[in-house]
Amino acid sequence: MDNSFNAKAVRRLATIGRHFPTLEKKSEKEALRVCVTGAAGSIGYSLLFMIAQGRMFGPYQKVILHLLDLPTMKKALEGVKMELDDGAFPLVKDIICATCPEAGFKNIDVALLVGAKPRGPGMERKDLLRDNGNIFKEQGEALDKYAKKTVKVLAVGNPANTNALIASLNAPSIPRENFTALTRLDQNRAEAQIAHKVGVPVENVNNVIIWGNHSATQYPDVTHATITDYPAEGFVENAKSTLCDKWLKETFIPSVQKRGAAIIAARKFSSAASAANAVCDHIHDWLVGTKPGKVVSMGVISDGNSYGIRSGLMYSFPVTCHKGTWKIVDGYKIDDYSKEKMQITEKELIEEKSQAVGK
């Protein structure tokens, strides 16, 4: 055997190790404790299998799944656990079924607050705020008591923005910036619609911004969005300049705002898999980091210094993320049309906050 060849191979392997120093450590990562509330529900059920497959944290990060739901859902939780066990997912280190907040939130790293009362026939938004506000108040208190102080929290159950705010106000020992609300689903919907409209892969559409509330007042803004390889390979076009203004105002914006209702009308159930997918996108980018040049939409706490939005609201802004921290992207020019839309959704959030917490 050629010893010089063996020496070269050893040196080559050592070089690879220097270039990719995390390769040896990936298997040594401590498992993350991830709690999904409403784990036996449609979104929770879809979400758990995506997490187990590595969709949220990547292919090397092991997880301990905390499945939390109401006591009446105990048997259903056991069935979900059976299916996760039967999936034989290498990344799942353990599964804990819980029907009380102490067991569900104990020492968790990530809380996905999916469980919430759905809006029923004849129910007004203020009724939903009252009922779910109580749920998220209790969850905030439980997180404050049992979760790690570094826990990252995502409110999914509606009204998501104000629910995230309520939870944060009831968890004073956890930093306010650790609480966020899901508007990534709206961004995904918006970018998919533009991709269909111009006939490009969805990954070619980037940086659509969702401003404000996850509701019918949200403002999907394409002013700063781009379309790559359109109208031909190698081109990068501004989305607003490319798309018809009439289509944007009369079709695109209302369609994104009311997409959830359209899905319910079509399948008689609310969106579950697409919501779970957006949760994975949100947490992955938050904890791992956004790609260079990419902004994502997240409901985060406003400090009053960005785009004139009132302080203390959980408002959806364009952000970039780096290893567990988010930062609002400031400096975008806002035209009069956009400003008006942003203020409409801000007003709704002010009203929701007033109804939920009285100020």
Tab-separated table of N, CA and C in Angstrom, residues 93-187:
chain	number	residue	atom	x	y	z
A	93	LYS	N	-35.655	12.247	20.931
A	93	LYS	CA	-35.017	11.580	22.076
A	93	LYS	C	-36.050	11.082	23.073
A	94	ASP	N	-37.137	11.862	23.241
A	94	ASP	CA	-38.163	11.458	24.195
A	94	ASP	C	-39.452	12.208	23.863
A	95	ILE	N	-40.565	11.677	24.325
A	95	ILE	CA	-41.873	12.303	24.133
A	95	ILE	C	-42.596	12.317	25.463
A	96	ILE	N	-43.060	13.489	25.867
A	96	ILE	CA	-43.767	13.647	27.129
A	96	ILE	C	-45.188	14.118	26.840
A	97	CYS	N	-46.165	13.365	27.267
A	97	CYS	CA	-47.567	13.779	27.149
A	97	CYS	C	-47.973	14.469	28.444
A	98	ALA	N	-48.587	15.633	28.321
A	98	ALA	CA	-48.928	16.411	29.506
A	98	ALA	C	-50.316	17.013	29.369
A	99	THR	N	-51.026	17.050	30.486
A	99	THR	CA	-52.339	17.704	30.527
A	99	THR	C	-52.354	18.805	31.583
A	100	CYS	N	-51.165	19.180	32.075
A	100	CYS	CA	-51.053	20.311	32.997
A	100	CYS	C	-49.848	21.151	32.593
A	101	PRO	N	-49.896	22.452	32.805
A	101	PRO	CA	-48.813	23.333	32.365
A	101	PRO	C	-47.460	23.013	32.988
A	102	GLU	N	-47.441	22.570	34.236
A	102	GLU	CA	-46.153	22.288	34.876
A	102	GLU	C	-45.358	21.251	34.097
A	103	ALA	N	-45.982	20.139	33.762
A	103	ALA	CA	-45.296	19.095	33.007
A	103	ALA	C	-45.029	19.530	31.569
A	104	GLY	N	-45.982	20.293	30.998
A	104	GLY	CA	-45.827	20.709	29.609
A	104	GLY	C	-44.726	21.718	29.406
A	105	PHE	N	-44.563	22.651	30.350
A	105	PHE	CA	-43.611	23.752	30.179
A	105	PHE	C	-42.311	23.573	30.952
A	106	LYS	N	-42.161	22.505	31.699
A	106	LYS	CA	-41.000	22.328	32.570
A	106	LYS	C	-39.688	22.339	31.781
A	107	ASN	N	-38.876	23.371	32.031
A	107	ASN	CA	-37.526	23.492	31.459
A	107	ASN	C	-37.486	23.491	29.938
A	108	ILE	N	-38.554	23.964	29.295
A	108	ILE	CA	-38.566	23.927	27.821
A	108	ILE	C	-37.729	25.059	27.228
A	109	ASP	N	-37.234	24.806	25.998
A	109	ASP	CA	-36.450	25.784	25.245
A	109	ASP	C	-37.308	26.555	24.246
A	110	VAL	N	-38.348	25.901	23.741
A	110	VAL	CA	-39.220	26.495	22.725
A	110	VAL	C	-40.659	26.169	23.073
A	111	ALA	N	-41.519	27.189	23.027
A	111	ALA	CA	-42.955	26.997	23.271
A	111	ALA	C	-43.729	27.418	22.033
A	112	LEU	N	-44.474	26.491	21.480
A	112	LEU	CA	-45.305	26.747	20.306
A	112	LEU	C	-46.754	26.735	20.770
A	113	LEU	N	-47.320	27.924	20.956
A	113	LEU	CA	-48.645	28.058	21.557
A	113	LEU	C	-49.703	27.980	20.465
A	114	VAL	N	-50.040	26.753	20.126
A	114	VAL	CA	-50.981	26.477	19.034
A	114	VAL	C	-52.412	26.408	19.548
A	115	GLY	N	-52.594	25.785	20.692
A	115	GLY	CA	-53.934	25.548	21.215
A	115	GLY	C	-54.674	26.833	21.551
A	116	ALA	N	-55.870	26.976	21.032
A	116	ALA	CA	-56.717	28.140	21.291
A	116	ALA	C	-58.138	27.802	20.894
A	117	LYS	N	-59.080	28.556	21.431
A	117	LYS	CA	-60.475	28.356	21.068
A	117	LYS	C	-60.725	28.914	19.672
A	118	PRO	N	-61.290	28.124	18.768
A	118	PRO	CA	-61.563	28.640	17.417
A	118	PRO	C	-62.747	29.592	17.416
A	119	ARG	N	-62.775	30.434	16.421
A	119	ARG	CA	-63.887	31.369	16.287
A	119	ARG	C	-65.104	30.626	15.740
A	120	GLY	N	-66.200	30.652	16.486
A	120	GLY	CA	-67.403	29.931	16.097
A	120	GLY	C	-68.402	30.817	15.389
A	121	PRO	N	-69.494	30.226	14.877
A	121	PRO	CA	-70.531	30.990	14.184
A	121	PRO	C	-71.117	32.075	15.089
A	122	GLY	N	-71.209	33.280	14.566
A	122	GLY	CA	-71.788	34.386	15.316
A	122	GLY	C	-70.874	34.991	16.361
A	123	MET	N	-69.684	34.437	16.520
A	123	MET	CA	-68.760	34.950	17.525
A	123	MET	C	-68.032	36.173	16.982
A	124	GLU	N	-68.020	37.243	17.749
A	124	GLU	CA	-67.293	38.433	17.358
A	124	GLU	C	-65.838	38.325	17.806
A	125	ARG	N	-64.984	39.149	17.183
A	125	ARG	CA	-63.558	39.088	17.494
A	125	ARG	C	-63.301	39.390	18.974
A	126	LYS	N	-64.098	40.292	19.560
A	126	LYS	CA	-63.919	40.628	20.970
A	126	LYS	C	-64.216	39.425	21.867
A	127	ASP	N	-65.161	38.557	21.435
A	127	ASP	CA	-65.455	37.339	22.196
A	127	ASP	C	-64.259	36.390	22.161
A	128	LEU	N	-63.654	36.292	20.968
A	128	LEU	CA	-62.476	35.437	20.814
A	128	LEU	C	-61.319	35.980	21.651
A	129	LEU	N	-61.174	37.297	21.657
A	129	LEU	CA	-60.137	37.938	22.463
A	129	LEU	C	-60.305	37.614	23.943
A	130	ARG	N	-61.536	37.688	24.406
A	130	ARG	CA	-61.804	37.422	25.821
A	130	ARG	C	-61.474	35.980	26.182
A	131	ASP	N	-61.985	35.044	25.400
A	131	ASP	CA	-61.800	33.624	25.720
A	131	ASP	C	-60.342	33.199	25.598
A	132	ASN	N	-59.730	33.559	24.474
A	132	ASN	CA	-58.343	33.146	24.283
A	132	ASN	C	-57.380	33.983	25.104
A	133	GLY	N	-57.786	35.212	25.422
A	133	GLY	CA	-56.957	36.027	26.297
A	133	GLY	C	-56.746	35.362	27.641
A	134	ASN	N	-57.788	34.743	28.168
A	134	ASN	CA	-57.660	34.025	29.433
A	134	ASN	C	-56.721	32.831	29.318
A	135	ILE	N	-56.812	32.128	28.178
A	135	ILE	CA	-55.927	30.976	27.949
A	135	ILE	C	-54.471	31.418	27.905
A	136	PHE	N	-54.193	32.487	27.159
A	136	PHE	CA	-52.805	32.915	26.989
A	136	PHE	C	-52.275	33.630	28.233
A	137	LYS	N	-53.157	34.197	29.035
A	137	LYS	CA	-52.743	34.735	30.330
A	137	LYS	C	-52.220	33.609	31.217
A	138	GLU	N	-52.975	32.529	31.283
A	138	GLU	CA	-52.561	31.388	32.096
A	138	GLU	C	-51.284	30.757	31.556
A	139	GLN	N	-51.157	30.702	30.229
A	139	GLN	CA	-49.953	30.119	29.646
A	139	GLN	C	-48.729	30.995	29.908
A	140	GLY	N	-48.916	32.322	29.854
A	140	GLY	CA	-47.814	33.222	30.180
A	140	GLY	C	-47.345	33.022	31.613
A	141	GLU	N	-48.299	32.914	32.529
A	141	GLU	CA	-47.959	32.700	33.936
A	141	GLU	C	-47.229	31.371	34.126
A	142	ALA	N	-47.675	30.346	33.409
A	142	ALA	CA	-47.040	29.031	33.532
A	142	ALA	C	-45.637	29.038	32.927
A	143	LEU	N	-45.468	29.713	31.802
A	143	LEU	CA	-44.133	29.832	31.209
A	143	LEU	C	-43.187	30.544	32.168
A	144	ASP	N	-43.681	31.594	32.787
A	144	ASP	CA	-42.870	32.364	33.737
A	144	ASP	C	-42.417	31.495	34.901
A	145	LYS	N	-43.267	30.565	35.271
A	145	LYS	CA	-42.992	29.741	36.448
A	145	LYS	C	-42.146	28.510	36.142
A	146	TYR	N	-42.369	27.887	34.983
A	146	TYR	CA	-41.771	26.575	34.741
A	146	TYR	C	-40.729	26.521	33.610
A	147	ALA	N	-40.840	27.387	32.604
A	147	ALA	CA	-39.949	27.302	31.439
A	147	ALA	C	-38.595	27.936	31.740
A	148	LYS	N	-37.627	27.639	30.902
A	148	LYS	CA	-36.341	28.333	30.988
A	148	LYS	C	-36.559	29.817	30.714
A	149	LYS	N	-35.743	30.661	31.315
A	149	LYS	CA	-35.889	32.099	31.094
A	149	LYS	C	-35.426	32.511	29.708
A	150	THR	N	-34.788	31.612	29.022
A	150	THR	CA	-34.349	31.860	27.642
A	150	THR	C	-35.336	31.309	26.622
A	151	VAL	N	-36.491	30.805	27.068
A	151	VAL	CA	-37.441	30.146	26.174
A	151	VAL	C	-37.848	31.081	25.039
A	152	LYS	N	-37.979	30.512	23.844
A	152	LYS	CA	-38.486	31.243	22.692
A	152	LYS	C	-39.942	30.838	22.494
A	153	VAL	N	-40.823	31.837	22.408
A	153	VAL	CA	-42.260	31.583	22.402
A	153	VAL	C	-42.876	32.103	21.106
A	154	LEU	N	-43.677	31.270	20.481
A	154	LEU	CA	-44.408	31.660	19.273
A	154	LEU	C	-45.896	31.429	19.488
A	155	ALA	N	-46.689	32.499	19.379
A	155	ALA	CA	-48.144	32.382	19.456
A	155	ALA	C	-48.709	32.116	18.076
A	156	VAL	N	-49.452	31.027	17.968
A	156	VAL	CA	-50.067	30.620	16.705
A	156	VAL	C	-51.589	30.769	16.789
A	157	GLY	N	-52.157	30.401	17.926
A	157	GLY	CA	-53.607	30.495	18.115
A	157	GLY	C	-54.085	31.932	18.006
A	158	ASN	N	-55.203	32.143	17.347
A	158	ASN	CA	-55.697	33.495	17.073
A	158	ASN	C	-56.521	34.081	18.219
A	159	PRO	N	-56.531	35.422	18.345
A	159	PRO	CA	-55.768	36.401	17.563
A	159	PRO	C	-54.292	36.401	17.990
A	160	ALA	N	-53.423	35.918	17.107
A	160	ALA	CA	-52.053	35.559	17.468
A	160	ALA	C	-51.250	36.735	18.022
A	161	ASN	N	-51.337	37.899	17.374
A	161	ASN	CA	-50.518	39.031	17.827
A	161	ASN	C	-50.845	39.414	19.265
A	162	THR	N	-52.119	39.598	19.546
A	162	THR	CA	-52.519	40.030	20.883
A	162	THR	C	-52.369	38.899	21.893
A	163	ASN	N	-52.543	37.664	21.475
A	163	ASN	CA	-52.292	36.534	22.376
A	163	ASN	C	-50.822	36.497	22.797
A	164	ALA	N	-49.916	36.747	21.852
A	164	ALA	CA	-48.486	36.787	22.177
A	164	ALA	C	-48.201	37.903	23.175
A	165	LEU	N	-48.853	39.051	22.971
A	165	LEU	CA	-48.663	40.172	23.883
A	165	LEU	C	-49.169	39.829	25.279
A	166	ILE	N	-50.353	39.217	25.360
A	166	ILE	CA	-50.922	38.840	26.657
A	166	ILE	C	-49.994	37.867	27.386
A	167	ALA	N	-49.508	36.867	26.666
A	167	ALA	CA	-48.600	35.888	27.287
A	167	ALA	C	-47.346	36.576	27.814
A	168	SER	N	-46.801	37.510	27.033
A	168	SER	CA	-45.572	38.190	27.447
A	168	SER	C	-45.792	39.048	28.684
A	169	LEU	N	-46.933	39.712	28.760
A	169	LEU	CA	-47.233	40.570	29.907
A	169	LEU	C	-47.404	39.764	31.189
A	170	ASN	N	-47.719	38.498	31.053
A	170	ASN	CA	-47.909	37.631	32.207
A	170	ASN	C	-46.702	36.738	32.483
A	171	ALA	N	-45.588	37.042	31.826
A	171	ALA	CA	-44.334	36.326	32.069
A	171	ALA	C	-43.219	37.351	32.252
A	172	PRO	N	-43.269	38.132	33.330
A	172	PRO	CA	-42.340	39.254	33.499
A	172	PRO	C	-40.870	38.867	33.612
A	173	SER	N	-40.569	37.625	33.969
A	173	SER	CA	-39.166	37.231	34.118
A	173	SER	C	-38.540	36.759	32.806
A	174	ILE	N	-39.352	36.679	31.753
A	174	ILE	CA	-38.850	36.280	30.428
A	174	ILE	C	-38.794	37.526	29.553
A	175	PRO	N	-37.697	37.769	28.849
A	175	PRO	CA	-37.588	38.980	28.030
A	175	PRO	C	-38.738	39.104	27.038
A	176	ARG	N	-39.247	40.319	26.894
A	176	ARG	CA	-40.387	40.562	26.008
A	176	ARG	C	-40.079	40.164	24.568
A	177	GLU	N	-38.810	40.336	24.162
A	177	GLU	CA	-38.445	40.012	22.780
A	177	GLU	C	-38.427	38.510	22.515
A	178	ASN	N	-38.599	37.700	23.556
A	178	ASN	CA	-38.667	36.246	23.373
A	178	ASN	C	-40.062	35.772	22.971
A	179	PHE	N	-41.015	36.700	22.899
A	179	PHE	CA	-42.380	36.373	22.501
A	179	PHE	C	-42.634	36.923	21.096
A	180	THR	N	-43.175	36.082	20.226
A	180	THR	CA	-43.454	36.489	18.848
A	180	THR	C	-44.800	35.914	18.409
A	181	ALA	N	-45.304	36.442	17.298
A	181	ALA	CA	-46.568	35.959	16.733
A	181	ALA	C	-46.348	35.542	15.289
A	182	LEU	N	-47.145	34.580	14.851
A	182	LEU	CA	-46.972	34.001	13.521
A	182	LEU	C	-47.631	34.861	12.442
A	183	THR	N	-46.813	35.467	11.576
A	183	THR	CA	-47.308	36.084	10.344
A	183	THR	C	-46.549	35.529	9.139
A	184	ARG	N	-45.695	34.535	9.392
A	184	ARG	CA	-44.949	33.921	8.293
A	184	ARG	C	-45.886	33.179	7.338
A	185	LEU	N	-46.996	32.658	7.866
A	185	LEU	CA	-47.971	32.001	6.997
A	185	LEU	C	-48.488	32.984	5.957
A	186	ASP	N	-48.752	34.219	6.370
A	186	ASP	CA	-49.232	35.239	5.438
A	186	ASP	C	-48.168	35.582	4.397
A	187	GLN	N	-46.908	35.649	4.825
A	187	GLN	CA	-45.829	35.917	3.886
A	187	GLN	C	-45.695	34.781	2.884
